[in-house]
Each structure stands twice: as structure tokens, then as C-alpha cells.
GROMACS .gro file of C-alpha atoms in nm:
model
  211
    1MET     CA    1   7.298  16.774  13.013
    2LEU     CA    2   7.366  16.496  13.274
    3TRP     CA    3   7.731  16.522  13.195
    4ARG     CA    4   7.728  16.898  13.259
    5LEU     CA    5   7.536  16.866  13.581
    6GLY     CA    6   7.771  16.605  13.701
    7LEU     CA    7   8.078  16.832  13.616
    8GLY     CA    8   7.921  17.120  13.797
    9LEU     CA    9   7.856  16.924  14.085
   10SER     CA   10   8.212  16.797  14.083
   11PHE     CA   11   8.347  17.146  14.073
   12SER     CA   12   8.121  17.252  14.367
   13TRP     CA   13   8.253  16.977  14.577
   14ALA     CA   14   8.617  17.041  14.471
   15ILE     CA   15   8.613  17.407  14.593
   16LEU     CA   16   8.376  17.349  14.901
   17PRO     CA   17   8.679  17.339  15.148
   18ALA     CA   18   8.801  17.678  15.008
   19LEU     CA   19   8.478  17.859  15.068
   20PRO     CA   20   8.452  18.128  15.343
   21HIS     CA   21   8.261  18.079  15.652
   22ALA     CA   22   7.875  18.072  15.591
   23ILE     CA   23   7.662  18.372  15.672
   24SER     CA   24   7.359  18.371  15.923
   25TRP     CA   25   7.026  18.316  15.760
   26PRO     CA   26   6.930  18.661  15.613
   27GLY     CA   27   6.546  18.559  15.558
   28ILE     CA   28   6.386  18.434  15.253
   29TRP     CA   29   6.383  18.759  15.069
   30GLY     CA   30   6.748  18.823  15.150
   31ALA     CA   31   6.849  18.477  15.053
   32ALA     CA   32   6.678  18.543  14.714
   33ILE     CA   33   6.863  18.862  14.651
   34ILE     CA   34   7.197  18.704  14.748
   35LEU     CA   35   7.116  18.412  14.509
   36MET     CA   36   7.055  18.650  14.228
   37ALA     CA   37   7.372  18.822  14.282
   38GLN     CA   38   7.569  18.501  14.278
   39ILE     CA   39   7.398  18.401  13.957
   40LEU     CA   40   7.500  18.726  13.801
   41VAL     CA   41   7.859  18.668  13.912
   42GLY     CA   42   7.847  18.319  13.766
   43ILE     CA   43   7.677  18.438  13.432
   44GLY     CA   44   7.958  18.703  13.405
   45LEU     CA   45   8.233  18.431  13.449
   46ALA     CA   46   8.055  18.214  13.197
   47MET     CA   47   8.026  18.488  12.931
   48VAL     CA   48   8.404  18.556  12.966
   49PHE     CA   49   8.517  18.202  12.915
   50ARG     CA   50   8.243  18.129  12.641
   51ALA     CA   51   8.364  18.438  12.457
   52MET     CA   52   8.710  18.320  12.472
   53LEU     CA   53   8.612  17.998  12.277
   54SER     CA   54   8.375  18.195  12.049
   55VAL     CA   55   8.683  18.381  11.918
   56PHE     CA   56   8.823  18.048  11.738
   57SER     CA   57   8.473  17.958  11.620
   58PHE     CA   58   8.420  18.304  11.470
   59ALA     CA   59   8.749  18.280  11.301
   60GLY     CA   60   8.694  17.941  11.172
   61SER     CA   61   8.352  18.037  11.029
   62TRP     CA   62   8.495  18.346  10.860
   63ILE     CA   63   8.788  18.161  10.712
   64ALA     CA   64   8.529  17.877  10.572
   65LEU     CA   65   8.308  18.134  10.434
   66SER     CA   66   8.595  18.321  10.255
   67MET     CA   67   8.749  17.998  10.098
   68GLY     CA   68   8.430  17.848   9.961
   69LEU     CA   69   8.329  17.604  10.250
   70GLY     CA   70   8.050  17.818  10.393
   71PHE     CA   71   7.803  17.557  10.294
   72ALA     CA   72   7.985  17.287  10.515
   73THR     CA   73   7.788  17.330  10.833
   74THR     CA   74   7.715  17.080  11.126
   75ILE     CA   75   7.489  17.104  11.430
   76SER     CA   76   7.694  17.175  11.748
   77GLN     CA   77   7.682  16.891  11.983
   78GLN     CA   78   7.743  17.102  12.280
   79TYR     CA   79   7.516  17.410  12.201
   80GLY     CA   80   7.258  17.235  11.966
   81GLU     CA   81   7.292  17.532  11.700
   82GLU     CA   82   7.403  17.517  11.348
   83SER     CA   83   7.779  17.635  11.295
   84SER     CA   84   8.040  17.599  11.034
   85THR     CA   85   8.237  17.270  11.026
   86LEU     CA   86   8.563  17.431  11.028
   87GLY     CA   87   8.459  17.668  11.332
   88GLU     CA   88   8.367  17.340  11.513
   89ILE     CA   89   8.729  17.183  11.431
   90PHE     CA   90   8.880  17.523  11.557
   91SER     CA   91   8.657  17.501  11.874
   92PHE     CA   92   8.759  17.119  11.950
   93CYS     CA   93   9.133  17.204  11.884
   94VAL     CA   94   9.120  17.486  12.121
   95LEU     CA   95   8.964  17.273  12.393
   96LEU     CA   96   9.225  17.012  12.357
   97LEU     CA   97   9.497  17.278  12.378
   98MET     CA   98   9.343  17.396  12.686
   99ILE     CA   99   9.305  17.066  12.849
  100ALA     CA  100   9.674  16.991  12.760
  101ASP     CA  101   9.789  17.311  12.893
  102GLY     CA  102   9.600  17.286  13.221
  103ALA     CA  103   9.385  17.584  13.165
  104ILE     CA  104   9.081  17.382  13.296
  105TYR     CA  105   9.262  17.399  13.644
  106GLY     CA  106   9.295  17.782  13.588
  107MET     CA  107   8.907  17.787  13.530
  108ILE     CA  108   8.842  17.601  13.865
  109HIS     CA  109   9.091  17.838  14.050
  110VAL     CA  110   8.898  18.150  13.907
  111LEU     CA  111   8.565  17.996  14.023
  112ALA     CA  112   8.713  17.926  14.366
  113ILE     CA  113   8.868  18.291  14.399
  114SER     CA  114   8.527  18.434  14.281
  115PHE     CA  115   8.369  18.325  14.614
  116GLN     CA  116   8.644  18.529  14.811
  117LEU     CA  117   8.621  18.828  14.584
  118PHE     CA  118   8.244  18.813  14.598
  119PRO     CA  119   8.145  18.624  14.911
  120ILE     CA  120   7.818  18.498  14.972
  121GLY     CA  121   7.629  18.768  15.113
  122THR     CA  122   7.720  19.039  14.870
  123VAL     CA  123   7.410  19.216  14.737
  124TRP     CA  124   7.583  19.397  14.432
  125PRO     CA  125   7.947  19.273  14.332
  126ASP     CA  126   8.192  19.546  14.300
  127TRP     CA  127   8.267  19.460  13.942
  128SER     CA  128   8.305  19.696  13.644
  129TRP     CA  129   8.053  19.565  13.388
  130LEU     CA  130   8.176  19.795  13.145
  131LYS     CA  131   8.517  19.638  13.147
  132LEU     CA  132   8.331  19.310  13.074
  133ALA     CA  133   8.168  19.482  12.772
  134ASN     CA  134   8.505  19.599  12.642
  135TYR     CA  135   8.635  19.260  12.683
  136GLY     CA  136   8.391  19.164  12.411
  137GLN     CA  137   8.522  19.415  12.200
  138ILE     CA  138   8.880  19.288  12.254
  139VAL     CA  139   8.759  18.932  12.188
  140PHE     CA  140   8.593  19.023  11.861
  141THR     CA  141   8.901  19.229  11.731
  142ASP     CA  142   9.140  18.911  11.820
  143GLY     CA  143   8.903  18.682  11.619
  144VAL     CA  144   8.940  18.920  11.309
  145LEU     CA  145   9.306  18.909  11.361
  146ILE     CA  146   9.339  18.527  11.371
  147ALA     CA  147   9.122  18.491  11.063
  148LEU     CA  148   9.281  18.790  10.878
  149PRO     CA  149   9.610  18.613  10.734
  150VAL     CA  150   9.406  18.339  10.579
  151ILE     CA  151   9.152  18.584  10.450
  152MET     CA  152   9.430  18.795  10.285
  153MET     CA  153   9.571  18.487  10.119
  154VAL     CA  154   9.221  18.397   9.972
  155LEU     CA  155   9.167  18.757   9.872
  156ILE     CA  156   9.495  18.763   9.681
  157ALA     CA  157   9.386  18.435   9.509
  158ASN     CA  158   9.071  18.587   9.416
  159VAL     CA  159   9.244  18.894   9.263
  160GLY     CA  160   9.468  18.655   9.056
  161MET     CA  161   9.159  18.471   8.920
  162ALA     CA  162   8.992  18.779   8.841
  163VAL     CA  163   9.306  18.873   8.634
  164ILE     CA  164   9.286  18.551   8.455
  165ALA     CA  165   8.917  18.592   8.397
  166ARG     CA  166   9.014  18.921   8.217
  167VAL     CA  167   9.312  18.821   8.022
  168ALA     CA  168   9.152  18.487   7.913
  169PRO     CA  169   8.761  18.486   7.935
  170GLN     CA  170   8.738  18.123   7.796
  171VAL     CA  171   8.873  17.993   8.100
  172ASN     CA  172   8.605  17.829   8.328
  173LEU     CA  173   8.648  17.984   8.658
  174PHE     CA  174   8.368  17.790   8.823
  175ALA     CA  175   8.560  17.484   8.750
  176ILE     CA  176   8.890  17.593   8.878
  177GLY     CA  177   8.791  17.875   9.144
  178PHE     CA  178   8.661  17.656   9.413
  179PRO     CA  179   8.945  17.408   9.419
  180VAL     CA  180   9.205  17.700   9.389
  181LEU     CA  181   9.030  17.881   9.693
  182ILE     CA  182   9.012  17.568   9.897
  183MET     CA  183   9.370  17.478   9.826
  184VAL     CA  184   9.496  17.816   9.925
  185GLY     CA  185   9.296  17.820  10.235
  186MET     CA  186   9.423  17.485  10.332
  187VAL     CA  187   9.788  17.604  10.287
  188SER     CA  188   9.715  17.924  10.474
  189LEU     CA  189   9.565  17.712  10.762
  190TYR     CA  190   9.882  17.492  10.764
  191TRP     CA  191  10.089  17.794  10.829
  192LEU     CA  192   9.829  17.920  11.090
  193ILE     CA  193   9.824  17.607  11.318
  194PRO     CA  194  10.149  17.619  11.473
  195TRP     CA  195  10.041  17.967  11.619
  196LEU     CA  196   9.743  17.855  11.785
  197PRO     CA  197   9.889  17.753  12.093
  198ASP     CA  198  10.045  18.091  12.181
  199ILE     CA  199   9.716  18.257  12.058
  200VAL     CA  200   9.521  18.033  12.315
  201SER     CA  201   9.766  18.107  12.580
  202HIS     CA  202   9.727  18.502  12.507
  203LEU     CA  203   9.367  18.479  12.506
  204PHE     CA  204   9.339  18.280  12.812
  205SER     CA  205   9.581  18.516  13.004
  206LEU     CA  206   9.371  18.815  12.870
  207SER     CA  207   9.060  18.662  13.004
  208ILE     CA  208   9.209  18.602  13.358
  209LYS     CA  209   9.348  18.957  13.362
  210GLU     CA  210   9.002  19.084  13.263
  211LEU     CA  211   8.835  18.893  13.548
   0.00000   0.00000   0.00000
């Protein structure tokens, strides 16, 4: 929590020279309304970037569930909630890619521009909240598309084991099923990982465009 607070104060100090001129004191009730409007804008920006990161966590959790690693869970150090280990790995990889690609500077730039688009004193921001809701639908679809190749490979492996169980009932599928599914999932992830930088760049560009 202290690190988050320090990072927020650092961002505020960095964008302070780019802020527009301060408005005159509107009174206690006017200041409260303006503060609530700015909080709404900040929550909207946070939801967009949080949803972008949740795409990969959702995809990793779905992949882990399909390949038999759904029991491998961990407590998120950032949010304090239980999540899939593979989803956490995906999230950390995406964060590292964003840091390497300079997306953090893009987020700071969006935060600085927001004070020009919605200056302090705006009671109700001219922002399409329906567009923000539609962005959630697009993000969910992208998460499904990311996980779909691995899911299809695991599904093919499940069909193959079903055929084996039908042809040779004496084969113990519980002994060979989980290793086969995990192996197929790992091979599919090996082929998916090189596409992650392009996917991260696409989703970040989409997030900036929606904002």
C-alpha cells in the first residue's frame, strides 16, 4: 500500500507542470461535486487499464482449468485474492512486456491528457460510459480468443483419449490423462508465447483508442 501511495504521489508530481490553471474556489459544495467528478474519471481510467490486464489473467485461468491445472492456485500479492497460478504468470509477463515497451509512459500520458480533456471544474465529464461498457465486451472477447488455440488443442487431446478409452477400456486414463493434457497444454503455450508481445500491443492500442 505504501508503494502504491508513493507511486501515485510521484505520478501526480510528474504531471503537475502540465495541469491547466487552477480555478477559483467554488465553495465547499461545489468543490465536493468537482472532486466526485474527478474521482469518477479516475475510476473510469483505472477500469480500462485493469480490464486490459485482466484479459490475460482470465485467459491463463481458463487455459489452466482446461489442461488440468485448475487446482494450482495462489494468492495474488497485488489484489489479495485467490487466482490461478498460470493466470498470475500471464499477468506478470504482460506487466514486464508493458514496462519493456514503454506502455507505462503511455499511461502517464493518458493521465496527464485527462486533465485537459476533463479539466478541474467539470461537473459531468463528456464521456460515453456506454462506450466504456462496450470496451468490456471487446476485452472479454479478446481473452477468449487468446485462450482458444490452447483450448482447442486440449480438446483434441481429450477426444483422442476418449477414442482410446472406447477402443481399449483396460487403459487407465487417470494415469495417462493428466500428463497428456499438461504436456499438450505446455506445447500449445510454447507456440502461443511468441504472439504475446503483439497481443499486448494490440490491446494497449485499443485501450488508448477507447479512451
